């Protein structure tokens, strides 16, 4: 039993529990300290992942390989960025409690386990650990009606999705006799040997995971939860869990069911096209910027799913690069949204951004970078994300997906660029409150990444290449 | 090394005066530009003498990779052989003199002059890149570069509508001719797999039988390429049909006319023929066409030149006519004679233009010769050099033109072909007309009674030395260039001099035969030239009323020629007006209605769809769960059906 492979998760969980005990026992407000511990925990875990060994642990239920390491580092970055952003915002909104970072931390542990799962049971364990923490986080502003509603909606629908997932897993187990991803792969080397029950099970597993990445038609929760949840939680929702769920989806489809790619490819294509279309079209009419970002993230997951639909390791590479770029530009955009406060009260309307260019030119410039990136305009990173994905699609012969992707990008550009227009050409609205330093830091860092990714794409591409090589062998 | 400096010094001058002109001031910018030119004018001719006298070997100076794309490989490189060295020497020297002259000529211009000098130097650089190109892409770069600079310089006085129109006309006519040139270039790549001269030339003989199929007909590939390249050359060198832009280009400042529209740019087409001689030699039909067009242009432009009243336009049509001579020579295989005439012509034509500029300068910007006359006493130096220029142009021995022009006329006769004979007759007649219009110009401008108004005459003055010095230098060239270069270019030892830079086919013995033409052929141009001068004397000095009476008597012919054979009107009716109508239709129907309408409609549709889609988002949990379950059912259904 090689438990050292799970050292990052174990260490992080221990730090989480220690922080919790510290917070409970300390009489004064310890939000700041606990946040610092949490971020420290993320850093340590990231270091351990980076330096850790590869291999199977816990009797094959747990795997550490380049793919898991890549996703775990990305999950930790997303979580760390959200935690930093949450600190000042929670304080001004009066929901600063030390449990907040701790819940983030536990959710992150769940996600890391998801990324390392090599068994359907481990997968479910990680998924539930992250979900339970997320339910609480969504309704963290418990005196706010919208927040409570968001938490409840997410809980019920996520419960339904988990049910479907579990049902699918039980079908898979029932018809194959194993829950080990690698054994499933060996069993299904001959695609014809797959029984109908097993196939139905696969669809259910796919649906359960599609819910987590909020792909159409399992996206219905996304706009409501994104809008209702406290904004730092929305940041978290939009970044780390998406990576974890996408990693899981890639892992399951790319190892166990890799040889059945011909069978499930069509489903992924349908889900991908629907997500891209809905993400592009439904966002046009939105006036609330968080809701708009919800549709935007639905659309982006649609683009990322193209890479899965291709069903090759170059497709997976595209997805992984996409997720990296997506996490940073989304975190940065939400950072800008978090800066939208007037006299200590958060505002969320797009029209509130009017004339930002004259009130706060730096913020307007960075947000412009993010919007161009989200729209996929070169030389911002978002363009390269789409480039690698469409490249894989074209190489894989999936022209339809590439064409739909390009068309929906054009539609999407409309509402992203409209925000720029509002910032630069509309009559200035009232000023926002001064930005806290932590926020400026995150926005600047992610903005630099987004704006200058084109200068140094090589390390990311080669890391993604190494990670993707694990799947679809 | 000298060679590279000669090419890049003008670029440096152009960059300094163009980019820094505003900050370092007009004088410094002009200085930088002229310094670059002086350096080039020292290095260029030296590089030529290194080759002609010093016997340096032809070489290629590699400057780096330009395009690397699959099989398509283009290198920046300077080709150093007799042809390019002669061209570089001539271009850099003449351009330097014109730069100096411009200092005086543009002195009264109110605008800052650094822009003018930057364009002028940039033009020189582009021309040098053209003549030193080692591949067709670089040649095309220079080709387009000179075209651009020509556009910028013709339209230099951008507040004059006529200058802008002339600039656009020049650019568009050149563009039209550039298309066949570019197609020819592509065809060369298609057939030879490369556009490097070093690859193309040795391979021409093997590709002689290649065919090229278009619209179900097959053509000989080499012939097709030859025709396409020549059409490009026709545009740049203002040959019959494409000549319409050249007279209008006189709207630019006179130094520009001298540099671009006489000495250098317009000879690019002739240069192209000489450069591509290894290929053209295998395209006899294309060559026949070259001779035909060249000879026709020589005669046609000379007739128009006889009736024009604008001093610059007379010289412009004369240029057109002389370029026709060069093409006629190239077409019969006497590329050496055509390049020889190119070089000598550069001297005396630049001289004529610059002295015309000096006249215009003296007459307070008056260009109409009917308002001149009797200026010989007022501006004697200008008058003298202009006489020299015209003597050279008319081919009076021993001036430059007599060597090169007579060589061309003999060559057309020596070729012995039918089209050669046609060219022989055309060029002989043109020689007569050339002498006539040259002396018509001289007599109307400098001799006889003055027809200028009192006010202008009072202000008439000789140009400053900065303008006269280049004139004198060019006059020396016009007198001695033919005598000095004759032995090298077409003398007994021409094989050794050209050293393979120009290729003559195995059966092409035109240059050898030059020496063996009958003596009446050699003497005819001179006699006809003298007759032309005599006629001009008769009509404009002895009996000044005669031209008027003739014009009345033969009104139809006179108007036909005066209006330049109605080419502009014809083109306007055939091309310009229909295109304007088409453009209007495309604008109003195509663009405003269809192209704008479709996206507007699509956008309407999208935002409508958006409103409908969002209706699903009711906020009700039951609906959300229901949509999810429907999704599952649909996916399972599709999965079961599709596997």
mmCIF file of C-alpha atoms in Angstrom, chain B residues 250-426:
data_model
loop_
_atom_site.group_PDB
_atom_site.id
_atom_site.type_symbol
_atom_site.label_atom_id
_atom_site.label_comp_id
_atom_site.label_asym_id
_atom_site.label_seq_id
_atom_site.Cartn_x
_atom_site.Cartn_y
_atom_site.Cartn_z
ATOM 1 C CA UNK B 250 3.852 64.953 -65.622
ATOM 2 C CA UNK B 251 1.653 66.435 -62.900
ATOM 3 C CA UNK B 252 4.417 65.564 -60.474
ATOM 4 C CA UNK B 253 7.323 67.920 -59.806
ATOM 5 C CA UNK B 254 9.708 68.016 -62.780
ATOM 6 C CA UNK B 255 12.610 66.225 -61.022
ATOM 7 C CA UNK B 256 10.192 63.361 -60.487
ATOM 8 C CA UNK B 257 9.377 63.316 -64.173
ATOM 9 C CA UNK B 258 13.069 63.222 -64.919
ATOM 10 C CA UNK B 259 13.916 60.495 -62.442
ATOM 11 C CA UNK B 260 10.942 58.219 -62.638
ATOM 12 C CA UNK B 261 9.261 58.878 -65.911
ATOM 13 C CA UNK B 262 12.350 59.201 -68.051
ATOM 14 C CA UNK B 263 15.537 57.785 -66.655
ATOM 15 C CA UNK B 264 14.721 54.920 -64.369
ATOM 16 C CA UNK B 265 11.362 53.458 -63.516
ATOM 17 C CA UNK B 266 9.932 53.317 -67.004
ATOM 18 C CA UNK B 267 12.985 51.412 -68.143
ATOM 19 C CA UNK B 268 12.198 48.636 -65.677
ATOM 20 C CA UNK B 269 10.226 46.831 -68.347
ATOM 21 C CA UNK B 270 13.179 46.925 -70.737
ATOM 22 C CA UNK B 271 15.421 45.720 -67.960
ATOM 23 C CA UNK B 272 13.025 42.856 -67.281
ATOM 24 C CA UNK B 273 13.267 41.735 -70.886
ATOM 25 C CA UNK B 274 17.066 41.799 -70.723
ATOM 26 C CA UNK B 275 17.126 40.053 -67.358
ATOM 27 C CA UNK B 276 14.761 37.365 -68.540
ATOM 28 C CA UNK B 277 16.566 36.978 -71.856
ATOM 29 C CA UNK B 278 17.435 33.318 -71.158
ATOM 30 C CA UNK B 279 13.717 32.651 -71.024
ATOM 31 C CA UNK B 280 12.557 35.094 -73.688
ATOM 32 C CA UNK B 281 14.986 33.594 -76.181
ATOM 33 C CA UNK B 282 12.894 30.421 -76.103
ATOM 34 C CA UNK B 283 9.660 32.308 -76.719
ATOM 35 C CA UNK B 284 9.927 33.503 -80.340
ATOM 36 C CA UNK B 285 6.257 34.463 -80.660
ATOM 37 C CA UNK B 286 6.363 36.511 -77.487
ATOM 38 C CA UNK B 287 9.482 38.213 -78.806
ATOM 39 C CA UNK B 288 7.750 38.985 -82.080
ATOM 40 C CA UNK B 289 4.963 40.576 -80.107
ATOM 41 C CA UNK B 290 7.497 42.577 -78.126
ATOM 42 C CA UNK B 291 8.999 43.947 -81.330
ATOM 43 C CA UNK B 292 5.581 44.700 -82.798
ATOM 44 C CA UNK B 293 4.354 46.579 -79.719
ATOM 45 C CA UNK B 294 7.658 48.383 -79.244
ATOM 46 C CA UNK B 295 7.893 49.541 -82.854
ATOM 47 C CA UNK B 296 4.246 50.596 -82.924
ATOM 48 C CA UNK B 297 4.672 52.561 -79.727
ATOM 49 C CA UNK B 298 7.787 54.257 -81.070
ATOM 50 C CA UNK B 299 5.895 55.574 -84.090
ATOM 51 C CA UNK B 300 2.572 56.203 -82.346
ATOM 52 C CA UNK B 301 4.025 58.233 -79.475
ATOM 53 C CA UNK B 302 6.211 60.213 -81.867
ATOM 54 C CA UNK B 303 3.161 61.333 -83.854
ATOM 55 C CA UNK B 304 1.471 62.606 -80.706
ATOM 56 C CA UNK B 305 4.658 64.314 -79.622
ATOM 57 C CA UNK B 306 4.517 66.459 -82.770
ATOM 58 C CA UNK B 307 1.282 68.156 -81.774
ATOM 59 C CA UNK B 308 1.542 68.684 -78.033
ATOM 60 C CA UNK B 309 1.996 72.183 -76.672
ATOM 61 C CA UNK B 310 2.944 71.390 -73.080
ATOM 62 C CA UNK B 311 6.738 71.249 -72.978
ATOM 63 C CA UNK B 312 6.785 68.350 -70.507
ATOM 64 C CA UNK B 313 4.209 66.363 -72.421
ATOM 65 C CA UNK B 314 6.279 66.521 -75.594
ATOM 66 C CA UNK B 315 9.181 65.012 -73.700
ATOM 67 C CA UNK B 316 6.860 62.478 -72.051
ATOM 68 C CA UNK B 317 5.662 61.203 -75.418
ATOM 69 C CA UNK B 318 9.233 61.229 -76.592
ATOM 70 C CA UNK B 319 10.089 58.968 -73.652
ATOM 71 C CA UNK B 320 7.262 56.678 -74.582
ATOM 72 C CA UNK B 321 8.569 56.539 -78.132
ATOM 73 C CA UNK B 322 12.165 55.865 -77.088
ATOM 74 C CA UNK B 323 11.020 53.042 -74.808
ATOM 75 C CA UNK B 324 9.357 51.601 -77.858
ATOM 76 C CA UNK B 325 12.760 51.583 -79.557
ATOM 77 C CA UNK B 326 14.243 49.645 -76.669
ATOM 78 C CA UNK B 327 11.494 47.021 -76.796
ATOM 79 C CA UNK B 328 11.824 46.728 -80.531
ATOM 80 C CA UNK B 329 15.511 45.945 -80.045
ATOM 81 C CA UNK B 330 14.830 43.480 -77.246
ATOM 82 C CA UNK B 331 12.222 41.778 -79.394
ATOM 83 C CA UNK B 332 14.653 41.072 -82.227
ATOM 84 C CA UNK B 333 17.144 39.650 -79.743
ATOM 85 C CA UNK B 334 19.440 42.663 -79.518
ATOM 86 C CA UNK B 335 19.077 43.036 -75.753
ATOM 87 C CA UNK B 336 22.537 44.546 -75.597
ATOM 88 C CA UNK B 337 21.505 47.334 -77.938
ATOM 89 C CA UNK B 338 18.321 47.901 -75.962
ATOM 90 C CA UNK B 339 20.190 48.180 -72.648
ATOM 91 C CA UNK B 340 22.734 50.433 -74.371
ATOM 92 C CA UNK B 341 19.966 52.754 -75.504
ATOM 93 C CA UNK B 342 18.430 52.509 -72.023
ATOM 94 C CA UNK B 343 21.632 53.871 -70.485
ATOM 95 C CA UNK B 344 22.307 56.629 -72.999
ATOM 96 C CA UNK B 345 18.632 57.582 -73.044
ATOM 97 C CA UNK B 346 18.735 57.918 -69.260
ATOM 98 C CA UNK B 347 21.346 60.656 -69.607
ATOM 99 C CA UNK B 348 19.831 62.730 -72.344
ATOM 100 C CA UNK B 349 16.224 62.253 -71.305
ATOM 101 C CA UNK B 350 16.964 63.220 -67.710
ATOM 102 C CA UNK B 351 18.832 66.170 -69.175
ATOM 103 C CA UNK B 352 15.859 67.184 -71.308
ATOM 104 C CA UNK B 353 13.411 66.917 -68.434
ATOM 105 C CA UNK B 354 15.607 68.818 -66.048
ATOM 106 C CA UNK B 355 16.244 71.558 -68.579
ATOM 107 C CA UNK B 356 12.514 71.702 -69.253
ATOM 108 C CA UNK B 357 12.188 72.123 -65.499
ATOM 109 C CA UNK B 358 14.716 74.905 -65.679
ATOM 110 C CA UNK B 359 12.655 76.591 -68.405
ATOM 111 C CA UNK B 360 9.477 76.201 -66.377
ATOM 112 C CA UNK B 361 11.298 77.546 -63.351
ATOM 113 C CA UNK B 362 12.460 80.554 -65.357
ATOM 114 C CA UNK B 363 9.001 81.197 -66.786
ATOM 115 C CA UNK B 364 7.222 81.237 -63.415
ATOM 116 C CA UNK B 365 5.705 77.754 -63.810
ATOM 117 C CA UNK B 366 4.500 78.271 -67.382
ATOM 118 C CA UNK B 367 4.498 74.983 -69.333
ATOM 119 C CA UNK B 368 2.753 75.969 -72.549
ATOM 120 C CA UNK B 369 5.284 76.400 -75.357
ATOM 121 C CA UNK B 370 2.919 78.715 -77.234
ATOM 122 C CA UNK B 371 3.617 81.271 -74.541
ATOM 123 C CA UNK B 372 7.402 80.972 -74.807
ATOM 124 C CA UNK B 373 9.876 81.702 -77.593
ATOM 125 C CA UNK B 374 13.087 83.665 -77.799
ATOM 126 C CA UNK B 375 14.337 82.483 -74.451
ATOM 127 C CA UNK B 376 17.817 81.615 -75.748
ATOM 128 C CA UNK B 377 19.205 84.972 -74.736
ATOM 129 C CA UNK B 378 17.622 84.995 -71.303
ATOM 130 C CA UNK B 379 18.590 81.495 -70.201
ATOM 131 C CA UNK B 380 21.608 80.615 -72.352
ATOM 132 C CA UNK B 381 22.945 77.719 -70.278
ATOM 133 C CA UNK B 382 19.622 75.952 -70.229
ATOM 134 C CA UNK B 383 19.288 76.549 -73.934
ATOM 135 C CA UNK B 384 22.720 75.081 -74.640
ATOM 136 C CA UNK B 385 22.210 71.928 -72.615
ATOM 137 C CA UNK B 386 18.779 71.422 -74.081
ATOM 138 C CA UNK B 387 20.254 71.648 -77.569
ATOM 139 C CA UNK B 388 22.771 69.016 -76.549
ATOM 140 C CA UNK B 389 20.001 66.816 -75.175
ATOM 141 C CA UNK B 390 17.984 67.090 -78.344
ATOM 142 C CA UNK B 391 20.989 66.476 -80.569
ATOM 143 C CA UNK B 392 21.598 63.323 -78.589
ATOM 144 C CA UNK B 393 17.952 62.332 -78.782
ATOM 145 C CA UNK B 394 17.744 62.896 -82.511
ATOM 146 C CA UNK B 395 20.815 60.738 -83.016
ATOM 147 C CA UNK B 396 23.177 63.299 -84.484
ATOM 148 C CA UNK B 397 26.720 61.921 -84.359
ATOM 149 C CA UNK B 398 28.806 61.765 -82.317
ATOM 150 C CA UNK B 399 26.361 62.259 -79.459
ATOM 151 C CA UNK B 400 25.090 59.401 -77.319
ATOM 152 C CA UNK B 401 21.829 58.765 -79.142
ATOM 153 C CA UNK B 402 23.436 58.234 -82.488
ATOM 154 C CA UNK B 403 25.306 55.145 -81.280
ATOM 155 C CA UNK B 404 22.501 53.439 -79.495
ATOM 156 C CA UNK B 405 19.572 54.422 -81.676
ATOM 157 C CA UNK B 406 21.320 53.561 -84.884
ATOM 158 C CA UNK B 407 22.281 50.226 -83.368
ATOM 159 C CA UNK B 408 18.619 49.533 -82.680
ATOM 160 C CA UNK B 409 17.494 50.511 -86.165
ATOM 161 C CA UNK B 410 20.242 48.393 -87.699
ATOM 162 C CA UNK B 411 19.324 45.508 -85.417
ATOM 163 C CA UNK B 412 15.707 45.515 -86.563
ATOM 164 C CA UNK B 413 16.930 45.383 -90.142
ATOM 165 C CA UNK B 414 19.559 42.760 -89.348
ATOM 166 C CA UNK B 415 17.026 40.429 -87.769
ATOM 167 C CA UNK B 416 15.684 39.711 -91.212
ATOM 168 C CA UNK B 417 12.211 38.744 -90.059
ATOM 169 C CA UNK B 418 8.914 40.215 -91.232
ATOM 170 C CA UNK B 419 8.156 41.806 -87.890
ATOM 171 C CA UNK B 420 11.744 43.056 -87.868
ATOM 172 C CA UNK B 421 11.116 44.843 -91.152
ATOM 173 C CA UNK B 422 7.944 46.352 -89.755
ATOM 174 C CA UNK B 423 9.963 47.588 -86.787
ATOM 175 C CA UNK B 424 12.641 48.920 -89.126
ATOM 176 C CA UNK B 425 10.118 51.045 -91.010
ATOM 177 C CA UNK B 426 8.391 52.246 -87.841
#
